[in-house]
PDB file of C-alpha atoms and ligand atoms in Angstrom:
ATOM      1  CA  MET A   1      83.547  77.106 120.148  1.00  0.00           C
ATOM      2  CA  SER A   2      82.270  79.278 123.012  1.00  0.00           C
ATOM      3  CA  GLY A   3      80.258  82.441 122.397  1.00  0.00           C
ATOM      4  CA  ALA A   4      83.244  84.620 123.314  1.00  0.00           C
ATOM      5  CA  ASP A   5      85.500  82.665 120.929  1.00  0.00           C
ATOM      6  CA  ALA A   6      82.953  83.028 118.132  1.00  0.00           C
ATOM      7  CA  ARG A   7      82.741  86.794 118.693  1.00  0.00           C
ATOM      8  CA  LEU A   8      86.545  87.056 118.633  1.00  0.00           C
ATOM      9  CA  CYS A   9      86.650  85.031 115.423  1.00  0.00           C
ATOM     10  CA  ASP A  10      84.038  87.369 113.869  1.00  0.00           C
ATOM     11  CA  ARG A  11      86.024  90.458 114.776  1.00  0.00           C
ATOM     12  CA  ILE A  12      89.271  89.022 113.438  1.00  0.00           C
ATOM     13  CA  GLY A  13      87.928  87.672 110.163  1.00  0.00           C
ATOM     14  CA  GLY A  14      84.880  89.791 109.490  1.00  0.00           C
ATOM     15  CA  GLY A  15      85.917  93.289 110.481  1.00  0.00           C
ATOM     16  CA  ARG A  16      88.382  95.759 109.078  1.00  0.00           C
ATOM     17  CA  ALA A  17      91.538  94.798 107.244  1.00  0.00           C
ATOM     18  CA  LEU A  18      94.558  97.059 107.497  1.00  0.00           C
ATOM     19  CA  ALA A  19      97.829  96.311 105.740  1.00  0.00           C
ATOM     20  CA  LEU A  20     101.167  97.579 106.949  1.00  0.00           C
ATOM     21  CA  ILE A  21     103.687  97.595 104.111  1.00  0.00           C
ATOM     22  CA  ASP A  22     107.282  98.478 104.752  1.00  0.00           C
ATOM     23  CA  GLY A  23     110.493  98.600 102.769  1.00  0.00           C
ATOM     24  CA  ASN A  24     113.085  96.009 103.804  1.00  0.00           C
ATOM     25  CA  SER A  25     116.318  97.691 104.996  1.00  0.00           C
ATOM     26  CA  PHE A  26     114.824 100.683 103.234  1.00  0.00           C
ATOM     27  CA  TYR A  27     117.745 103.126 103.051  1.00  0.00           C
ATOM     28  CA  CYS A  28     120.136 100.338 102.024  1.00  0.00           C
ATOM     29  CA  SER A  29     117.659  99.079  99.421  1.00  0.00           C
ATOM     30  CA  CYS A  30     117.455 102.616  97.953  1.00  0.00           C
ATOM     31  CA  GLU A  31     121.255 102.652  97.588  1.00  0.00           C
ATOM     32  CA  ARG A  32     121.147  99.206  95.947  1.00  0.00           C
ATOM     33  CA  VAL A  33     118.679 100.401  93.319  1.00  0.00           C
ATOM     34  CA  PHE A  34     121.403 102.617  91.866  1.00  0.00           C
ATOM     35  CA  ASP A  35     124.289 100.150  91.991  1.00  0.00           C
ATOM     36  CA  ALA A  36     123.727  96.518  90.991  1.00  0.00           C
ATOM     37  CA  ARG A  37     127.110  95.560  92.478  1.00  0.00           C
ATOM     38  CA  LEU A  38     125.633  96.106  95.945  1.00  0.00           C
ATOM     39  CA  ALA A  39     123.084  93.324  95.436  1.00  0.00           C
ATOM     40  CA  ARG A  40     124.650  90.649  97.589  1.00  0.00           C
ATOM     41  CA  VAL A  41     127.242  92.490  99.645  1.00  0.00           C
ATOM     42  CA  PRO A  42     126.699  93.863 103.168  1.00  0.00           C
ATOM     43  CA  VAL A  43     125.551  97.514 103.071  1.00  0.00           C
ATOM     44  CA  ILE A  44     124.935 100.004 105.872  1.00  0.00           C
ATOM     45  CA  VAL A  45     123.726 103.612 105.896  1.00  0.00           C
ATOM     46  CA  LEU A  46     124.935 106.058 108.538  1.00  0.00           C
ATOM     47  CA  SER A  47     123.000 108.785 110.363  1.00  0.00           C
ATOM     48  CA  ASN A  48     123.548 112.525 109.873  1.00  0.00           C
ATOM     49  CA  ASN A  49     127.219 113.441 110.032  1.00  0.00           C
ATOM     50  CA  ASP A  50     128.065 109.729 109.698  1.00  0.00           C
ATOM     51  CA  GLY A  51     127.561 109.021 113.400  1.00  0.00           C
ATOM     52  CA  CYS A  52     125.857 105.624 113.675  1.00  0.00           C
ATOM     53  CA  ALA A  53     124.503 102.767 111.567  1.00  0.00           C
ATOM     54  CA  ILE A  54     120.772 103.385 110.980  1.00  0.00           C
ATOM     55  CA  ALA A  55     120.064 100.884 108.199  1.00  0.00           C
ATOM     56  CA  ARG A  56     121.609  97.471 107.596  1.00  0.00           C
ATOM     57  CA  THR A  57     121.055  94.800 104.994  1.00  0.00           C
ATOM     58  CA  ALA A  58     120.579  91.176 106.091  1.00  0.00           C
ATOM     59  CA  GLU A  59     124.261  90.533 105.221  1.00  0.00           C
ATOM     60  CA  ALA A  60     125.371  93.405 107.492  1.00  0.00           C
ATOM     61  CA  LYS A  61     123.114  92.181 110.319  1.00  0.00           C
ATOM     62  CA  ALA A  62     124.666  88.717 109.948  1.00  0.00           C
ATOM     63  CA  LEU A  63     128.078  90.281 110.630  1.00  0.00           C
ATOM     64  CA  GLY A  64     126.766  91.443 114.007  1.00  0.00           C
ATOM     65  CA  ILE A  65     126.290  95.128 113.144  1.00  0.00           C
ATOM     66  CA  LYS A  66     123.516  96.461 115.378  1.00  0.00           C
ATOM     67  CA  MET A  67     121.068  99.305 114.861  1.00  0.00           C
ATOM     68  CA  GLY A  68     122.653 102.480 116.228  1.00  0.00           C
ATOM     69  CA  ASP A  69     126.203 101.116 116.425  1.00  0.00           C
ATOM     70  CA  PRO A  70     128.589 104.113 116.384  1.00  0.00           C
ATOM     71  CA  TYR A  71     130.600 104.012 113.177  1.00  0.00           C
ATOM     72  CA  PHE A  72     133.943 104.533 114.895  1.00  0.00           C
ATOM     73  CA  LYS A  73     133.349 101.251 116.751  1.00  0.00           C
ATOM     74  CA  ILE A  74     132.547  99.178 113.657  1.00  0.00           C
ATOM     75  CA  ARG A  75     134.821 100.840 111.127  1.00  0.00           C
ATOM     76  CA  GLY A  76     137.465  98.124 111.490  1.00  0.00           C
ATOM     77  CA  LEU A  77     134.910  95.349 111.033  1.00  0.00           C
ATOM     78  CA  CYS A  78     133.413  97.090 107.991  1.00  0.00           C
ATOM     79  CA  GLU A  79     136.806  97.460 106.345  1.00  0.00           C
ATOM     80  CA  ALA A  80     137.804  93.861 107.085  1.00  0.00           C
ATOM     81  CA  GLN A  81     134.500  92.412 105.828  1.00  0.00           C
ATOM     82  CA  GLY A  82     134.025  94.619 102.783  1.00  0.00           C
ATOM     83  CA  VAL A  83     130.878  96.330 104.096  1.00  0.00           C
ATOM     84  CA  ARG A  84     129.797  99.159 101.792  1.00  0.00           C
ATOM     85  CA  VAL A  85     129.126 102.212 103.931  1.00  0.00           C
ATOM     86  CA  PHE A  86     126.920 105.147 102.833  1.00  0.00           C
ATOM     87  CA  SER A  87     126.143 108.572 104.262  1.00  0.00           C
ATOM     88  CA  SER A  88     122.380 109.074 104.443  1.00  0.00           C
ATOM     89  CA  ASN A  89     120.735 110.691 101.435  1.00  0.00           C
ATOM     90  CA  TYR A  90     117.261 111.745 102.567  1.00  0.00           C
ATOM     91  CA  THR A  91     116.419 113.435  99.286  1.00  0.00           C
ATOM     92  CA  LEU A  92     116.768 110.074  97.556  1.00  0.00           C
ATOM     93  CA  TYR A  93     114.893 108.120 100.245  1.00  0.00           C
ATOM     94  CA  GLY A  94     112.058 110.673 100.310  1.00  0.00           C
ATOM     95  CA  ASP A  95     111.717 110.491  96.535  1.00  0.00           C
ATOM     96  CA  MET A  96     111.593 106.668  96.560  1.00  0.00           C
ATOM     97  CA  SER A  97     109.055 106.784  99.382  1.00  0.00           C
ATOM     98  CA  ALA A  98     106.774 109.102  97.370  1.00  0.00           C
ATOM     99  CA  ARG A  99     106.951 106.766  94.353  1.00  0.00           C
ATOM    100  CA  ILE A 100     106.087 103.738  96.471  1.00  0.00           C
ATOM    101  CA  ASN A 101     103.140 105.498  98.125  1.00  0.00           C
ATOM    102  CA  ALA A 102     101.819 106.448  94.677  1.00  0.00           C
ATOM    103  CA  ILE A 103     101.723 102.699  93.883  1.00  0.00           C
ATOM    104  CA  TYR A 104      99.832 102.035  97.137  1.00  0.00           C
ATOM    105  CA  ARG A 105      97.277 104.726  96.241  1.00  0.00           C
ATOM    106  CA  ASP A 106      96.595 102.928  92.967  1.00  0.00           C
ATOM    107  CA  ALA A 107      95.398  99.965  95.063  1.00  0.00           C
ATOM    108  CA  THR A 108      93.347 101.944  97.609  1.00  0.00           C
ATOM    109  CA  PRO A 109      92.798 105.661  98.279  1.00  0.00           C
ATOM    110  CA  ASP A 110      93.002 105.094 102.050  1.00  0.00           C
ATOM    111  CA  VAL A 111      96.722 105.246 102.759  1.00  0.00           C
ATOM    112  CA  GLU A 112      98.370 106.541 105.925  1.00  0.00           C
ATOM    113  CA  VAL A 113     102.033 107.311 105.373  1.00  0.00           C
ATOM    114  CA  TYR A 114     103.277 106.303 108.805  1.00  0.00           C
ATOM    115  CA  SER A 115     106.997 106.859 108.245  1.00  0.00           C
ATOM    116  CA  ILE A 116     109.396 107.184 105.327  1.00  0.00           C
ATOM    117  CA  ASP A 117     109.245 103.420 104.683  1.00  0.00           C
ATOM    118  CA  GLU A 118     105.992 102.288 106.327  1.00  0.00           C
ATOM    119  CA  SER A 119     102.394 102.872 105.246  1.00  0.00           C
ATOM    120  CA  PHE A 120      99.045 101.563 106.430  1.00  0.00           C
ATOM    121  CA  LEU A 121      96.526 100.713 103.693  1.00  0.00           C
ATOM    122  CA  ASP A 122      92.835 100.094 104.348  1.00  0.00           C
ATOM    123  CA  LEU A 123      91.927  96.872 102.514  1.00  0.00           C
ATOM    124  CA  THR A 124      88.525  96.412 104.172  1.00  0.00           C
ATOM    125  CA  ALA A 125      86.724  96.810 100.854  1.00  0.00           C
ATOM    126  CA  PHE A 126      88.500  93.751  99.425  1.00  0.00           C
ATOM    127  CA  MET A 127      87.149  90.226 100.031  1.00  0.00           C
ATOM    128  CA  ARG A 128      89.223  88.322 102.552  1.00  0.00           C
ATOM    129  CA  ARG A 129      90.231  85.677 100.034  1.00  0.00           C
ATOM    130  CA  ASP A 130      91.588  88.366  97.681  1.00  0.00           C
ATOM    131  CA  ARG A 131      93.735  90.217 100.212  1.00  0.00           C
ATOM    132  CA  VAL A 132      96.863  88.066 100.116  1.00  0.00           C
ATOM    133  CA  ALA A 133      96.828  88.024  96.304  1.00  0.00           C
ATOM    134  CA  LEU A 134      96.461  91.822  96.306  1.00  0.00           C
ATOM    135  CA  ALA A 135      99.342  92.164  98.786  1.00  0.00           C
ATOM    136  CA  ARG A 136     101.541  89.971  96.571  1.00  0.00           C
ATOM    137  CA  ASP A 137     100.588  92.075  93.584  1.00  0.00           C
ATOM    138  CA  ILE A 138     101.487  95.344  95.352  1.00  0.00           C
ATOM    139  CA  ARG A 139     104.832  93.854  96.478  1.00  0.00           C
ATOM    140  CA  ALA A 140     105.634  92.721  92.951  1.00  0.00           C
ATOM    141  CA  THR A 141     104.688  96.101  91.467  1.00  0.00           C
ATOM    142  CA  VAL A 142     106.806  98.048  93.977  1.00  0.00           C
ATOM    143  CA  ARG A 143     109.728  95.708  93.281  1.00  0.00           C
ATOM    144  CA  ALA A 144     109.342  96.004  89.502  1.00  0.00           C
ATOM    145  CA  TRP A 145     108.788  99.775  89.340  1.00  0.00           C
ATOM    146  CA  THR A 146     111.158 100.974  92.066  1.00  0.00           C
ATOM    147  CA  GLY A 147     113.478  98.044  92.864  1.00  0.00           C
ATOM    148  CA  ILE A 148     112.568  98.131  96.579  1.00  0.00           C
ATOM    149  CA  PRO A 149     111.745  94.832  98.366  1.00  0.00           C
ATOM    150  CA  THR A 150     108.842  95.056 100.833  1.00  0.00           C
ATOM    151  CA  CYS A 151     106.913  92.942 103.350  1.00  0.00           C
ATOM    152  CA  VAL A 152     103.173  93.107 103.994  1.00  0.00           C
ATOM    153  CA  GLY A 153     101.319  92.393 107.227  1.00  0.00           C
ATOM    154  CA  ILE A 154      97.512  92.385 107.264  1.00  0.00           C
ATOM    155  CA  GLY A 155      95.367  92.528 110.399  1.00  0.00           C
ATOM    156  CA  PRO A 156      92.046  93.830 111.715  1.00  0.00           C
ATOM    157  CA  THR A 157      93.818  96.552 113.752  1.00  0.00           C
ATOM    158  CA  LYS A 158      97.031  98.530 113.432  1.00  0.00           C
ATOM    159  CA  THR A 159      98.707  96.538 116.217  1.00  0.00           C
ATOM    160  CA  LEU A 160      97.864  93.238 114.501  1.00  0.00           C
ATOM    161  CA  ALA A 161      98.920  94.557 111.085  1.00  0.00           C
ATOM    162  CA  LYS A 162     102.250  95.594 112.562  1.00  0.00           C
ATOM    163  CA  LEU A 163     102.633  92.167 114.193  1.00  0.00           C
ATOM    164  CA  ALA A 164     101.740  90.478 110.891  1.00  0.00           C
ATOM    165  CA  ASN A 165     104.421  92.562 109.184  1.00  0.00           C
ATOM    166  CA  HIS A 166     106.984  91.371 111.738  1.00  0.00           C
ATOM    167  CA  ILE A 167     105.971  87.758 111.056  1.00  0.00           C
ATOM    168  CA  ALA A 168     106.126  88.288 107.272  1.00  0.00           C
ATOM    169  CA  LYS A 169     109.634  89.659 107.668  1.00  0.00           C
ATOM    170  CA  THR A 170     110.984  86.910 109.910  1.00  0.00           C
ATOM    171  CA  VAL A 171     109.373  83.752 108.485  1.00  0.00           C
ATOM    172  CA  PRO A 172     110.851  83.167 105.005  1.00  0.00           C
ATOM    173  CA  GLU A 173     108.246  80.514 104.047  1.00  0.00           C
ATOM    174  CA  LEU A 174     105.553  83.206 104.043  1.00  0.00           C
ATOM    175  CA  ASP A 175     107.255  84.884 101.101  1.00  0.00           C
ATOM    176  CA  GLY A 176     106.795  88.384 102.488  1.00  0.00           C
ATOM    177  CA  VAL A 177     103.048  88.371 103.260  1.00  0.00           C
ATOM    178  CA  CYS A 178     101.220  87.444 106.489  1.00  0.00           C
ATOM    179  CA  ASP A 179      97.448  87.831 106.900  1.00  0.00           C
ATOM    180  CA  LEU A 180      96.143  87.788 110.462  1.00  0.00           C
ATOM    181  CA  THR A 181      92.566  88.491 109.352  1.00  0.00           C
ATOM    182  CA  GLU A 182      92.646  84.764 108.558  1.00  0.00           C
ATOM    183  CA  PRO A 183      91.417  83.248 111.872  1.00  0.00           C
ATOM    184  CA  ALA A 184      93.595  80.117 111.524  1.00  0.00           C
ATOM    185  CA  ALA A 185      96.742  82.227 111.026  1.00  0.00           C
ATOM    186  CA  TYR A 186      95.717  84.494 113.918  1.00  0.00           C
ATOM    187  CA  GLU A 187      95.362  81.476 116.237  1.00  0.00           C
ATOM    188  CA  HIS A 188      98.575  79.908 114.963  1.00  0.00           C
ATOM    189  CA  TRP A 189     100.882  82.907 115.334  1.00  0.00           C
ATOM    190  CA  LEU A 190      99.763  84.781 118.445  1.00  0.00           C
ATOM    191  CA  CYS A 191     100.814  81.969 120.775  1.00  0.00           C
ATOM    192  CA  ARG A 192     104.175  81.607 119.002  1.00  0.00           C
ATOM    193  CA  ILE A 193     105.434  85.197 119.118  1.00  0.00           C
ATOM    194  CA  HIS A 194     107.134  86.644 122.188  1.00  0.00           C
ATOM    195  CA  VAL A 195     105.361  89.679 123.622  1.00  0.00           C
ATOM    196  CA  GLY A 196     108.595  91.685 123.338  1.00  0.00           C
ATOM    197  CA  GLU A 197     108.124  91.755 119.553  1.00  0.00           C
ATOM    198  CA  LEU A 198     104.879  93.680 119.889  1.00  0.00           C
ATOM    199  CA  TRP A 199     104.610  97.271 118.691  1.00  0.00           C
ATOM    200  CA  GLY A 200     104.803  99.540 121.740  1.00  0.00           C
ATOM    201  CA  VAL A 201     106.448  97.025 124.061  1.00  0.00           C
ATOM    202  CA  GLY A 202     109.883  98.371 124.878  1.00  0.00           C
ATOM    203  CA  ARG A 203     112.670  97.830 127.333  1.00  0.00           C
ATOM    204  CA  ALA A 204     110.741  99.603 130.103  1.00  0.00           C
ATOM    205  CA  SER A 205     107.424  97.782 129.669  1.00  0.00           C
ATOM    206  CA  LEU A 206     108.654  94.252 128.932  1.00  0.00           C
ATOM    207  CA  PRO A 207     109.729  93.410 132.530  1.00  0.00           C
ATOM    208  CA  LYS A 208     106.353  94.677 133.803  1.00  0.00           C
ATOM    209  CA  LEU A 209     104.497  92.357 131.439  1.00  0.00           C
ATOM    210  CA  GLU A 210     106.759  89.437 132.330  1.00  0.00           C
ATOM    211  CA  ALA A 211     106.074  90.103 136.008  1.00  0.00           C
ATOM    212  CA  LEU A 212     102.372  89.563 135.223  1.00  0.00           C
ATOM    213  CA  GLY A 213     103.234  86.145 133.791  1.00  0.00           C
ATOM    214  CA  ILE A 214     102.929  87.238 130.164  1.00  0.00           C
ATOM    215  CA  ASP A 215     105.251  85.473 127.742  1.00  0.00           C
ATOM    216  CA  THR A 216     103.548  85.359 124.344  1.00  0.00           C
ATOM    217  CA  VAL A 217     101.334  87.825 122.482  1.00  0.00           C
ATOM    218  CA  ALA A 218      98.389  85.450 123.093  1.00  0.00           C
ATOM    219  CA  ASP A 219      99.041  85.645 126.860  1.00  0.00           C
ATOM    220  CA  LEU A 220      98.646  89.427 126.670  1.00  0.00           C
ATOM    221  CA  ARG A 221      95.490  89.144 124.562  1.00  0.00           C
ATOM    222  CA  ASP A 222      93.879  86.797 127.087  1.00  0.00           C
ATOM    223  CA  ILE A 223      94.795  88.555 130.332  1.00  0.00           C
ATOM    224  CA  ASP A 224      92.426  90.673 132.428  1.00  0.00           C
ATOM    225  CA  PRO A 225      93.168  94.245 131.232  1.00  0.00           C
ATOM    226  CA  ARG A 226      93.030  95.792 134.726  1.00  0.00           C
ATOM    227  CA  PRO A 227      96.498  94.828 136.032  1.00  0.00           C
ATOM    228  CA  VAL A 228      97.978  95.746 132.637  1.00  0.00           C
ATOM    229  CA  ARG A 229      96.349  99.160 132.823  1.00  0.00           C
ATOM    230  CA  LYS A 230      97.888  99.597 136.259  1.00  0.00           C
ATOM    231  CA  ALA A 231     101.355  98.601 135.065  1.00  0.00           C
ATOM    232  CA  LEU A 232     101.354 100.201 131.601  1.00  0.00           C
ATOM    233  CA  THR A 233      98.563 102.802 131.779  1.00  0.00           C
ATOM    234  CA  VAL A 234      95.899 103.062 129.126  1.00  0.00           C
ATOM    235  CA  VAL A 235      98.522 102.366 126.440  1.00  0.00           C
ATOM    236  CA  GLY A 236      98.841  98.772 127.674  1.00  0.00           C
ATOM    237  CA  GLU A 237      95.088  98.322 127.878  1.00  0.00           C
ATOM    238  CA  ARG A 238      94.722  99.613 124.330  1.00  0.00           C
ATOM    239  CA  MET A 239      97.200  96.967 123.161  1.00  0.00           C
ATOM    240  CA  ILE A 240      94.988  94.221 124.610  1.00  0.00           C
ATOM    241  CA  HIS A 241      91.889  95.533 122.832  1.00  0.00           C
ATOM    242  CA  GLU A 242      93.793  95.895 119.564  1.00  0.00           C
ATOM    243  CA  LEU A 243      94.999  92.281 119.882  1.00  0.00           C
ATOM    244  CA  ARG A 244      91.374  91.201 120.337  1.00  0.00           C
ATOM    245  CA  GLY A 245      90.475  92.894 117.065  1.00  0.00           C
ATOM    246  CA  VAL A 246      88.929  96.020 118.601  1.00  0.00           C
ATOM    247  CA  SER A 247      90.434  98.988 116.821  1.00  0.00           C
ATOM    248  CA  CYS A 248      91.691 101.752 119.133  1.00  0.00           C
ATOM    249  CA  LEU A 249      94.118 103.406 116.720  1.00  0.00           C
ATOM    250  CA  GLY A 250      92.473 104.978 113.683  1.00  0.00           C
ATOM    251  CA  LEU A 251      93.976 105.532 110.278  1.00  0.00           C
ATOM    252  CA  GLU A 252      95.350 109.050 109.922  1.00  0.00           C
ATOM    253  CA  LEU A 253      94.765 109.844 106.291  1.00  0.00           C
ATOM    254  CA  VAL A 254      95.628 113.529 106.672  1.00  0.00           C
ATOM    255  CA  PRO A 255      99.002 114.001 108.335  1.00  0.00           C
ATOM    256  CA  ALA A 256      98.889 115.991 111.567  1.00  0.00           C
ATOM    257  CA  ARG A 257     100.452 119.438 111.365  1.00  0.00           C
ATOM    258  CA  ARG A 258     103.893 119.326 112.839  1.00  0.00           C
ATOM    259  CA  LYS A 259     104.237 121.176 116.102  1.00  0.00           C
ATOM    260  CA  GLY A 260     107.923 121.783 115.663  1.00  0.00           C
ATOM    261  CA  CYS A 261     110.656 121.234 113.150  1.00  0.00           C
ATOM    262  CA  ALA A 262     114.409 121.582 113.271  1.00  0.00           C
ATOM    263  CA  VAL A 263     117.187 121.321 110.736  1.00  0.00           C
ATOM    264  CA  THR A 264     120.422 121.350 112.696  1.00  0.00           C
ATOM    265  CA  ARG A 265     123.941 121.625 111.367  1.00  0.00           C
ATOM    266  CA  SER A 266     127.293 122.659 112.722  1.00  0.00           C
ATOM    267  CA  PHE A 267     130.241 124.233 110.949  1.00  0.00           C
ATOM    268  CA  SER A 268     133.227 122.122 110.052  1.00  0.00           C
ATOM    269  CA  GLY A 269     135.617 124.831 111.203  1.00  0.00           C
ATOM    270  CA  ARG A 270     135.712 128.283 112.798  1.00  0.00           C
ATOM    271  CA  VAL A 271     133.766 130.865 110.792  1.00  0.00           C
ATOM    272  CA  THR A 272     135.186 134.386 110.894  1.00  0.00           C
ATOM    273  CA  GLU A 273     133.621 135.986 107.818  1.00  0.00           C
ATOM    274  CA  ARG A 274     130.214 137.598 108.336  1.00  0.00           C
ATOM    275  CA  ALA A 275     129.183 136.877 104.724  1.00  0.00           C
ATOM    276  CA  GLU A 276     129.902 133.160 105.118  1.00  0.00           C
ATOM    277  CA  LEU A 277     127.839 133.047 108.311  1.00  0.00           C
ATOM    278  CA  GLU A 278     124.919 134.916 106.717  1.00  0.00           C
ATOM    279  CA  GLN A 279     124.929 132.605 103.732  1.00  0.00           C
ATOM    280  CA  ALA A 280     124.927 129.483 105.905  1.00  0.00           C
ATOM    281  CA  VAL A 281     122.148 130.730 108.202  1.00  0.00           C
ATOM    282  CA  ALA A 282     119.988 131.666 105.199  1.00  0.00           C
ATOM    283  CA  ALA A 283     120.525 128.279 103.552  1.00  0.00           C
ATOM    284  CA  HIS A 284     119.631 126.321 106.707  1.00  0.00           C
ATOM    285  CA  ALA A 285     116.598 128.498 107.485  1.00  0.00           C
ATOM    286  CA  THR A 286     115.303 127.846 103.962  1.00  0.00           C
ATOM    287  CA  ARG A 287     115.663 124.089 104.439  1.00  0.00           C
ATOM    288  CA  GLY A 288     113.794 124.309 107.735  1.00  0.00           C
ATOM    289  CA  ARG A 289     110.876 126.122 106.063  1.00  0.00           C
ATOM    290  CA  VAL A 290     110.721 123.604 103.206  1.00  0.00           C
ATOM    291  CA  ARG A 291     110.535 120.657 105.627  1.00  0.00           C
ATOM    292  CA  GLN A 292     107.741 122.177 107.638  1.00  0.00           C
TER     293      GLN A 292
HETATM  294 MG1   MG B 301     111.706  98.982 107.008  1.00  0.00          MG
END
């Protein structure tokens, strides 16, 4: 092993350990908790005002329903295939999310709630050999106490934790947990995952990376950062460092104050009564304040 390889190995296995835990098909799983008959049937949840599909169970994905599909386009398919369709219920999802994060905080006080169904946990204080067992324990507890299935990815940086989560979700043999702070797993997976699966690589940046000859995540890790910085700015360069185990994205334990907030609604029909308008404006303004 060269000196550079040894240093990389040290950073991967001997540095920080962040876990990214996320709820599988989260909104659909929340609906399933309250109706056992939904357990094995395809389920989707629609966006505000029932516009598009924003959550799909594995069974719904297998029918070809894509994220963001407008409901009017898939209504026929849903009816023919017996897909159970739900309007979104953010009060329910927010409540389930709070319960799940309370379970995470029992394991470690350092939790960043990244989105309604994703949290980063700092597991650095745990021995490496105990981390997978801990992750399995947290998964089992969340499942038992809330009914929500989860996957756990562990890595020395946020980017690697997110990648580990993707691997945990897509490789059934891993049983929902992937630990990339394990140097052998890190070596094994990075050269097998396409760079397009990486957090932050989107439709705009993928062709630029491919033009540089990058195919796998390992290719990106090993490339000279300068041309990547040119093509993808400092964001691309940061990705390379994160893949090498150098943390560029810290854990945000205190949520940033929101700069703006909107609760938008429209009326279902023409409103001609002043009292009705006043009542609606007051109700929506109150909701906006509560969310902020
Ligand atoms: Mg999810």
